[in-house]
mmCIF file of C-alpha atoms in Angstrom:
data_model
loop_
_atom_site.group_PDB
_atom_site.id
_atom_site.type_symbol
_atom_site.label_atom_id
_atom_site.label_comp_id
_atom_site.label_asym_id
_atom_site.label_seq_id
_atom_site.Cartn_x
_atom_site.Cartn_y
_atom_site.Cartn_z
ATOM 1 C CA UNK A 1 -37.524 83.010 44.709
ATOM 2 C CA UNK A 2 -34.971 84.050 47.427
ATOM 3 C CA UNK A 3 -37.923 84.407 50.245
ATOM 4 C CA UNK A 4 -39.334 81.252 49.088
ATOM 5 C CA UNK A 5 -36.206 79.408 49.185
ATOM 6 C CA UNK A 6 -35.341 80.479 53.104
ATOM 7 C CA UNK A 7 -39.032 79.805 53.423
ATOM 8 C CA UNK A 8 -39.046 76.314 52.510
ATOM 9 C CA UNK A 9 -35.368 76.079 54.019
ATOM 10 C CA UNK A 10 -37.186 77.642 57.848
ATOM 11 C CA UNK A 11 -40.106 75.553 57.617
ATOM 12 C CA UNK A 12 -38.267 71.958 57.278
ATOM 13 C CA UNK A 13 -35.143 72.791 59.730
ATOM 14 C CA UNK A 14 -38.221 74.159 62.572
ATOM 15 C CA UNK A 15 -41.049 71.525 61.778
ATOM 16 C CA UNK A 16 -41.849 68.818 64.218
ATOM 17 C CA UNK A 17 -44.554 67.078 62.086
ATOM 18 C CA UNK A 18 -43.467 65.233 58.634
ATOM 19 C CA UNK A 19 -45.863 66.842 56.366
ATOM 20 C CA UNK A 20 -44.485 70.221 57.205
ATOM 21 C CA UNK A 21 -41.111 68.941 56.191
ATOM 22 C CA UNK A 22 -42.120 68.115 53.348
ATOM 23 C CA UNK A 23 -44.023 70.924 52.001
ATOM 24 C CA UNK A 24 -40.812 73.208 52.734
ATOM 25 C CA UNK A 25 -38.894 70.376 51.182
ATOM 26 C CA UNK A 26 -41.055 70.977 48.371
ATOM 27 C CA UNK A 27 -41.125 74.668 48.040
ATOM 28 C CA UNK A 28 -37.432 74.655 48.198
ATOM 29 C CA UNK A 29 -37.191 72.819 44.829
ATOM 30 C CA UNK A 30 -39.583 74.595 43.133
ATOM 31 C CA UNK A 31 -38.105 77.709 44.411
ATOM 32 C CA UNK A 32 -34.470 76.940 43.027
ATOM 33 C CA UNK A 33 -35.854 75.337 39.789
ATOM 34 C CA UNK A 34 -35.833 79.097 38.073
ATOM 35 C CA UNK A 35 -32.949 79.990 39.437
ATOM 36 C CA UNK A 36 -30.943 76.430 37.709
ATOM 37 C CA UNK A 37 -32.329 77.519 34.489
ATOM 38 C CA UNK A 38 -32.227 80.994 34.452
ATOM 39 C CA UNK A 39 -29.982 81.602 31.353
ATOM 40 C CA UNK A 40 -32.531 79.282 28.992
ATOM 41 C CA UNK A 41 -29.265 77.105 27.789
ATOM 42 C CA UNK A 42 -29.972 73.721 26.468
ATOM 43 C CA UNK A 43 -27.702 72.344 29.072
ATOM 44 C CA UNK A 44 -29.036 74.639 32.289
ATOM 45 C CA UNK A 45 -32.592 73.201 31.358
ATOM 46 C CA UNK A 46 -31.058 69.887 31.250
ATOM 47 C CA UNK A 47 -29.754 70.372 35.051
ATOM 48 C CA UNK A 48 -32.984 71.890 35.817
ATOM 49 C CA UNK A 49 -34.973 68.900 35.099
ATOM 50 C CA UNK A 50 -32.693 66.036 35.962
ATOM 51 C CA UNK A 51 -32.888 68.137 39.972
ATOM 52 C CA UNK A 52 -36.492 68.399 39.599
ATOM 53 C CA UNK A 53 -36.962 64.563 39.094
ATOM 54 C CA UNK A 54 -34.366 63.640 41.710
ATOM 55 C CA UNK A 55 -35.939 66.029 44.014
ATOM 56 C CA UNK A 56 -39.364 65.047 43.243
ATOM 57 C CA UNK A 57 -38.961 61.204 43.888
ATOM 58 C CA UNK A 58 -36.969 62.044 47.053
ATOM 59 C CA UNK A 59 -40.153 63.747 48.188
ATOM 60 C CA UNK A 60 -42.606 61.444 47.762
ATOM 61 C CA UNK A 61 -40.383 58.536 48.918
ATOM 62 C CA UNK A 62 -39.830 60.876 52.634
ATOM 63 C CA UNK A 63 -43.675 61.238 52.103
ATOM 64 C CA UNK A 64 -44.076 57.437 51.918
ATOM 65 C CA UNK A 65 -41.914 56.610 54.176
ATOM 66 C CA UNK A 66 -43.356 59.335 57.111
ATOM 67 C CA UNK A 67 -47.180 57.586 55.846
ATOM 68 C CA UNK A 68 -45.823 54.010 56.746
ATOM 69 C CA UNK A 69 -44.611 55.326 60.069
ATOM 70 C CA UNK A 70 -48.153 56.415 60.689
ATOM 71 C CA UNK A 71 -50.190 53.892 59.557
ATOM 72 C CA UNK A 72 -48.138 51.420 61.932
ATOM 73 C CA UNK A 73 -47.512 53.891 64.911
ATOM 74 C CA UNK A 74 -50.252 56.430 64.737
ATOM 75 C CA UNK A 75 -47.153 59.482 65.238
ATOM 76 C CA UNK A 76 -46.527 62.246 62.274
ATOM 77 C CA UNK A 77 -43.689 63.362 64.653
ATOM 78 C CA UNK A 78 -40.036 63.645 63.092
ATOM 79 C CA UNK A 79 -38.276 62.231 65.938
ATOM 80 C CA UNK A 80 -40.984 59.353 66.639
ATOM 81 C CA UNK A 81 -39.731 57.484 63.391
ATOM 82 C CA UNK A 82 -39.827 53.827 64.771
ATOM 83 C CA UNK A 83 -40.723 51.096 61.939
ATOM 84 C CA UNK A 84 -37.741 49.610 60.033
ATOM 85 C CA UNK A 85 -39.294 49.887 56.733
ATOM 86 C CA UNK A 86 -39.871 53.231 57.419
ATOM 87 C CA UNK A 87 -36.015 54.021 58.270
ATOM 88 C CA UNK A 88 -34.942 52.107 55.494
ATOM 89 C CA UNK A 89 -36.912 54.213 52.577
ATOM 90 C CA UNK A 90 -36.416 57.347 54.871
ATOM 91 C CA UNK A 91 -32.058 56.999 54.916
ATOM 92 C CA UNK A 92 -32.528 56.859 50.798
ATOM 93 C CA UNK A 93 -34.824 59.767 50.337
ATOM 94 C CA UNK A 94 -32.328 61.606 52.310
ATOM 95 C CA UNK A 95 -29.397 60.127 50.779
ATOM 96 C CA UNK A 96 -31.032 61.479 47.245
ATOM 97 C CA UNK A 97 -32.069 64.862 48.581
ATOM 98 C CA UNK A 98 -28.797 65.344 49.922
ATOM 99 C CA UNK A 99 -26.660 63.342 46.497
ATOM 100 C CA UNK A 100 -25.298 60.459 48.623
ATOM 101 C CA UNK A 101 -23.368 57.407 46.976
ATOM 102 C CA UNK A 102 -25.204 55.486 45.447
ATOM 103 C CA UNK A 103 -27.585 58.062 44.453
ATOM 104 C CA UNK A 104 -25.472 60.919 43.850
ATOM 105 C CA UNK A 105 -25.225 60.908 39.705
ATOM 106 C CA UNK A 106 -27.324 63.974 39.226
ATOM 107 C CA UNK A 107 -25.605 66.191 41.357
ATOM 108 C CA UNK A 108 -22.528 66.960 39.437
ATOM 109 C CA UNK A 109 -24.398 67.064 36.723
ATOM 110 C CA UNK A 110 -26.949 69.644 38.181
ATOM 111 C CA UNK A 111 -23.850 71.836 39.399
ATOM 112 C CA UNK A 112 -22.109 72.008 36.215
ATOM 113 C CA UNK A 113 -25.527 72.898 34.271
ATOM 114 C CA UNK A 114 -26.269 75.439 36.835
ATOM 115 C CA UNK A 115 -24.596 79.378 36.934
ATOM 116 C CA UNK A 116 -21.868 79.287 39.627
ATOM 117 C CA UNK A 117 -24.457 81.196 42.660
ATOM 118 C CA UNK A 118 -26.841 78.923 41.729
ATOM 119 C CA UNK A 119 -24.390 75.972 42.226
ATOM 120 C CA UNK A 120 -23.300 77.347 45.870
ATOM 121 C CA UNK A 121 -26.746 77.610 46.911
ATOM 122 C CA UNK A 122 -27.166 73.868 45.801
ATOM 123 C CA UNK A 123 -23.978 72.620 47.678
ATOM 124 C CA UNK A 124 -24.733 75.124 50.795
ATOM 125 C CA UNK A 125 -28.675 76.053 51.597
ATOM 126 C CA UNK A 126 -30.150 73.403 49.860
ATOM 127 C CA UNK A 127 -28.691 70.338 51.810
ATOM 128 C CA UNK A 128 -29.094 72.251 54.817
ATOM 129 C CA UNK A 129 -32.881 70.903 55.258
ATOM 130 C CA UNK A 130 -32.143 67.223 54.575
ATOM 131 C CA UNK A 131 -29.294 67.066 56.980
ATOM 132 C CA UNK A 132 -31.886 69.060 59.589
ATOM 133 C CA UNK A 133 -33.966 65.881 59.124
ATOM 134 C CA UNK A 134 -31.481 63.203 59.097
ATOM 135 C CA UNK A 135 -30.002 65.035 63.053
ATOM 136 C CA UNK A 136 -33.702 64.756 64.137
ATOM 137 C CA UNK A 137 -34.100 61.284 62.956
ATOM 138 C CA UNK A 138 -30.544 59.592 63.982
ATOM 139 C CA UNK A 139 -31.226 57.848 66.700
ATOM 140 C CA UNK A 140 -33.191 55.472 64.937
ATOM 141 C CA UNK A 141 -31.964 54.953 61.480
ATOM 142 C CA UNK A 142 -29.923 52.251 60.978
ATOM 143 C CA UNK A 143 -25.797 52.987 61.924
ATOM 144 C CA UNK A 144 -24.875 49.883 59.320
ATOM 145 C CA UNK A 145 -26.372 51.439 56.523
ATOM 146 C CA UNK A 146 -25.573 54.824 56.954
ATOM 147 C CA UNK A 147 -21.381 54.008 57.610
ATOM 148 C CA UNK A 148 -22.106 51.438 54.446
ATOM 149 C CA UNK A 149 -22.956 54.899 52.310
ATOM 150 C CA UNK A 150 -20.537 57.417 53.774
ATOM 151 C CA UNK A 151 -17.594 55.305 52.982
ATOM 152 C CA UNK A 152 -18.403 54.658 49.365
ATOM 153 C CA UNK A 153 -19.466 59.042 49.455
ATOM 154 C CA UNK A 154 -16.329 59.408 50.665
ATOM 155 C CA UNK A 155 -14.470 56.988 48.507
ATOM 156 C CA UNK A 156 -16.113 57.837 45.330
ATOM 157 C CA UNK A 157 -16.196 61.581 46.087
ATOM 158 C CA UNK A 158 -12.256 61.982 46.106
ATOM 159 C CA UNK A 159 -11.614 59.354 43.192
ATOM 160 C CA UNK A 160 -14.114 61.056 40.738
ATOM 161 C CA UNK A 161 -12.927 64.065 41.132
ATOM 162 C CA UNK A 162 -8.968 63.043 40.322
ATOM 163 C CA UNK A 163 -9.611 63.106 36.266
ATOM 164 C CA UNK A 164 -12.099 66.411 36.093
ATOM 165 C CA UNK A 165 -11.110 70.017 34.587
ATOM 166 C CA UNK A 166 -14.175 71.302 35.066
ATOM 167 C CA UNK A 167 -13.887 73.202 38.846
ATOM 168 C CA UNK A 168 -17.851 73.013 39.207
ATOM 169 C CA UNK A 169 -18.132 69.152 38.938
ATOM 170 C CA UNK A 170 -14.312 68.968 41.226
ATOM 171 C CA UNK A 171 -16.264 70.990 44.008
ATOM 172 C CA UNK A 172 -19.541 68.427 43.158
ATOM 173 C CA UNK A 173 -17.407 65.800 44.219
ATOM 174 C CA UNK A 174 -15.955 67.473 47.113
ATOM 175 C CA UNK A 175 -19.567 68.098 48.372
ATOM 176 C CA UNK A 176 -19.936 64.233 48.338
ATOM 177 C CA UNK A 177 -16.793 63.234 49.787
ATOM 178 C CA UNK A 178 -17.737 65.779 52.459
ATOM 179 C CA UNK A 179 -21.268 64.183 52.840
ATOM 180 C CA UNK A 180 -19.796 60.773 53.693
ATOM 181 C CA UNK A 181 -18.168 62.165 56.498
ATOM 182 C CA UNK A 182 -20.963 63.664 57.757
ATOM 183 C CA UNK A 183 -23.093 60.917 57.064
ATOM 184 C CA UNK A 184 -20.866 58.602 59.191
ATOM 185 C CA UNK A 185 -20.811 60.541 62.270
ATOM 186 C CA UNK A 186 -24.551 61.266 62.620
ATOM 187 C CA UNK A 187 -24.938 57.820 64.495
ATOM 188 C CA UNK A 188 -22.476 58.472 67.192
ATOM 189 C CA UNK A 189 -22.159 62.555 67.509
ATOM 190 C CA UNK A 190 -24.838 64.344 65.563
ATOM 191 C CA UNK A 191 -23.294 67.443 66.794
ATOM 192 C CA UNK A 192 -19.712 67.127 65.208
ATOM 193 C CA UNK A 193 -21.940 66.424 61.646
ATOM 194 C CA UNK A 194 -23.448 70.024 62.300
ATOM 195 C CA UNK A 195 -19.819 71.428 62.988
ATOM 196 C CA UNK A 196 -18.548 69.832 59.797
ATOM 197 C CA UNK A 197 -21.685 70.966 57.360
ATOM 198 C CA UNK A 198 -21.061 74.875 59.035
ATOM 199 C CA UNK A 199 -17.465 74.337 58.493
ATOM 200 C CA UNK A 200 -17.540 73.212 54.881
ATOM 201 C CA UNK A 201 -20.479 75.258 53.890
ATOM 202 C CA UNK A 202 -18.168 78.305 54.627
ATOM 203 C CA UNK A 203 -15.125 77.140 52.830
ATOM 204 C CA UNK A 204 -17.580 76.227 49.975
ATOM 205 C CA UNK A 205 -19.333 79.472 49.980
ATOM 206 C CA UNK A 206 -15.520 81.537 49.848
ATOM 207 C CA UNK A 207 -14.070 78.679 46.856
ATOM 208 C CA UNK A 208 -17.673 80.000 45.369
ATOM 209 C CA UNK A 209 -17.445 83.528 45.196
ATOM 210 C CA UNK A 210 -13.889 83.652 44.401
ATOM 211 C CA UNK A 211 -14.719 81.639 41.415
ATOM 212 C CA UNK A 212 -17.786 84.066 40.215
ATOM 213 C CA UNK A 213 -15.495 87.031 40.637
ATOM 214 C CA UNK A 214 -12.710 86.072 38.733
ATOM 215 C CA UNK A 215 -15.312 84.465 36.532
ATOM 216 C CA UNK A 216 -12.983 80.903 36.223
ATOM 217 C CA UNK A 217 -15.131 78.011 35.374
ATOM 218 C CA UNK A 218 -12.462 75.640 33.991
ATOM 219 C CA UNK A 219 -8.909 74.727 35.950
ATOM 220 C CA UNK A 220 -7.070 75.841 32.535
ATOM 221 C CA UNK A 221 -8.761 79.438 33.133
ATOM 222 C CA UNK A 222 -8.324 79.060 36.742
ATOM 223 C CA UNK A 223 -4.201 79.043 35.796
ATOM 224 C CA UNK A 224 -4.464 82.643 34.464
ATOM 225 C CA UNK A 225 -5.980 84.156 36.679
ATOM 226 C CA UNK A 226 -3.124 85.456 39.322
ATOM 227 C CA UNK A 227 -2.073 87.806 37.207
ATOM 228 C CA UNK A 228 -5.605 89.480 37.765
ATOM 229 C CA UNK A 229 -6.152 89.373 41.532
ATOM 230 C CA UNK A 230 -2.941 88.022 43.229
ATOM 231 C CA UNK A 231 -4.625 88.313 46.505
ATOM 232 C CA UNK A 232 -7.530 87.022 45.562
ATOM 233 C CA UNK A 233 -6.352 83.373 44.246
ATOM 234 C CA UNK A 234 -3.697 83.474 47.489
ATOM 235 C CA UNK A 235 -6.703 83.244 49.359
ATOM 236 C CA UNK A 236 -8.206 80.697 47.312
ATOM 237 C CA UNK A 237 -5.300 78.350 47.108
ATOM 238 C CA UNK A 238 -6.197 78.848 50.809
ATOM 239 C CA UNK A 239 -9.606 77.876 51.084
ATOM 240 C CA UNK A 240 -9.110 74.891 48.599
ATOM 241 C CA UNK A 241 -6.535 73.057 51.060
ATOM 242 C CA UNK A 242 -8.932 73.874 54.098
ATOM 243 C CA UNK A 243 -11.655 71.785 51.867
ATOM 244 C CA UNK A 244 -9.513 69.013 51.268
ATOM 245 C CA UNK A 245 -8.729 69.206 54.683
ATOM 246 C CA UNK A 246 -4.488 70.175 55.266
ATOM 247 C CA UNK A 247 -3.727 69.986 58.940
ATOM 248 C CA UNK A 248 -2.904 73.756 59.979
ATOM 249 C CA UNK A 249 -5.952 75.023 58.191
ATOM 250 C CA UNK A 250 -9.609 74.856 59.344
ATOM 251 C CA UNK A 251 -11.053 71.971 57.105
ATOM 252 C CA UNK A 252 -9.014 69.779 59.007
ATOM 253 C CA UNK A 253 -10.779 70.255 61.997
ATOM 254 C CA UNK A 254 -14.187 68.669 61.814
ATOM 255 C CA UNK A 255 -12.005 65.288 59.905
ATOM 256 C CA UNK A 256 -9.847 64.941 63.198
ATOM 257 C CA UNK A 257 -12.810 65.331 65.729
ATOM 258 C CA UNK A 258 -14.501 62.800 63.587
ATOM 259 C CA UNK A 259 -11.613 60.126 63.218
ATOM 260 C CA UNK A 260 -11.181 60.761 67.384
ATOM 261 C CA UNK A 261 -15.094 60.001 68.088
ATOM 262 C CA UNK A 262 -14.853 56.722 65.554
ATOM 263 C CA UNK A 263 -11.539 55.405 67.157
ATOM 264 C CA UNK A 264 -13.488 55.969 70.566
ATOM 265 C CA UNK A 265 -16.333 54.171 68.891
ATOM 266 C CA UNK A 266 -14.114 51.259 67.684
ATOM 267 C CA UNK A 267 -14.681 51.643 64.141
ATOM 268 C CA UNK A 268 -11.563 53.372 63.057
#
């Protein structure tokens, strides 16, 4: 499942023509399937199957919407996506791949159903792809829209995740908060969108596996657990203010290069 999944991840992020995307899209779903419901609970077969039919009607919208492009323009090449309609039903196949406002229910549902490595693959590897595609197809999707989505990601991220005890679903929402900034940039600096998605997929990767080895799943167990590994939750107290983005520390970073390039843009 691990081959297939960095299979399906290296055939989207190096394709040029859509169907290729897709079918790593694909295989990369299918591939992380097992892995969601690997310890047969009622609730991690729940999670599988609510991702599978997100994933699945993500697909064949990006399908549809690369088939329009080429009935109109004759190209199957990513970066050749001209027709509206096309951009339009591409943005929200990407948007639900990736678990952007207003589309972004099933993720924190997903995460909490899923074991914790399963959950950073989910918020790491697997919206690596999507984001591939949405830097290769920028240029022309519309900037309206995609601000119009990143601000409610952003908005909705941080103020769903205020009344949650359950640290899975609290790093779900970070993921979409994190999205919307990412999503907002892509317009005007595609490259500070890459910076932020490296950025954050390390901090989310360390909150991760600090969380699977002190085996904390709730923020009540989470309280307990400096008298185990001092050091340890130090450098998790650490890592959480990067995410949420405290000036001295990393996270904050890729937030101030992005507020610079939208005050240069006039939007901030």
């Amino acid at each position: 499942f691990t081959t297939s999944l960095l299979l399906g991840t290296t055939m989207t992020i190096s394709s040029n023509h859509w169907i290729m995307a897709w079918a790593g899209l694909e295989i990369n779903t299918l591939a992380i399937l097992p892995m969601i419901s690997k310890s047969h609970h009622p609730r991690a077969i729940e999670a599988a199957t609510k991702y599978f039919l997100t994933q699945a009607t993500a697909s064949a919208l990006l399908l549809f919407s690369s088939m329009i492009n080429a009935w109109q323009t004759g190209q199957w090449d990513i970066t050749q996506l001209t027709n509206p309609t096309s951009c339009l039903i591409l943005t929200s196949a990407i948007a639900m791949k990736l678990g952007l406002v207003p589309f972004h229910f099933w993720f924190p549902e997903v995460l909490q159903g899923a074991p914790l490595t399963t959950g950073l693959l989910l918020s790491t590897l697997m919206k690596f792809p999507p984001i591939t595609l949405l830097y290769m197809t920028s240029p022309s999707l519309n900037p309206t829209v995609l601000t119009f989505m990143a601000i409610l990601s952003t908005a909705l991220g941080g103020w769903m995740g205020l009344n949650q005890t359950q640290i899975r679903k609290i790093l779900a929402f970070s993921s979409i908060s994190h999205l919307g900034w990412m999503t907002i940039i892509i317009s005007y600096n595609p490259k500070l969108t890459l910076l932020n998605f490296y950025l954050y997929a390390l901090m989310t990767t360390a909150t991760f596996l600090t969380l699977n080895s002190t085996k904390a799943s709730k923020l009540s167990t989470l309280m307990t657990t400096w008298t185990k590994a001092p050091a340890l939750n130090a450098a998790l107290l650490l890592t959480l203010l990067s995410l949420a983005g405290l000036p001295p520390l990393t996270g904050f970073l890729p937030k101030w290069l992005i507020i610079q390039e939208l005050t240069k843009q006039d939007m901030a």
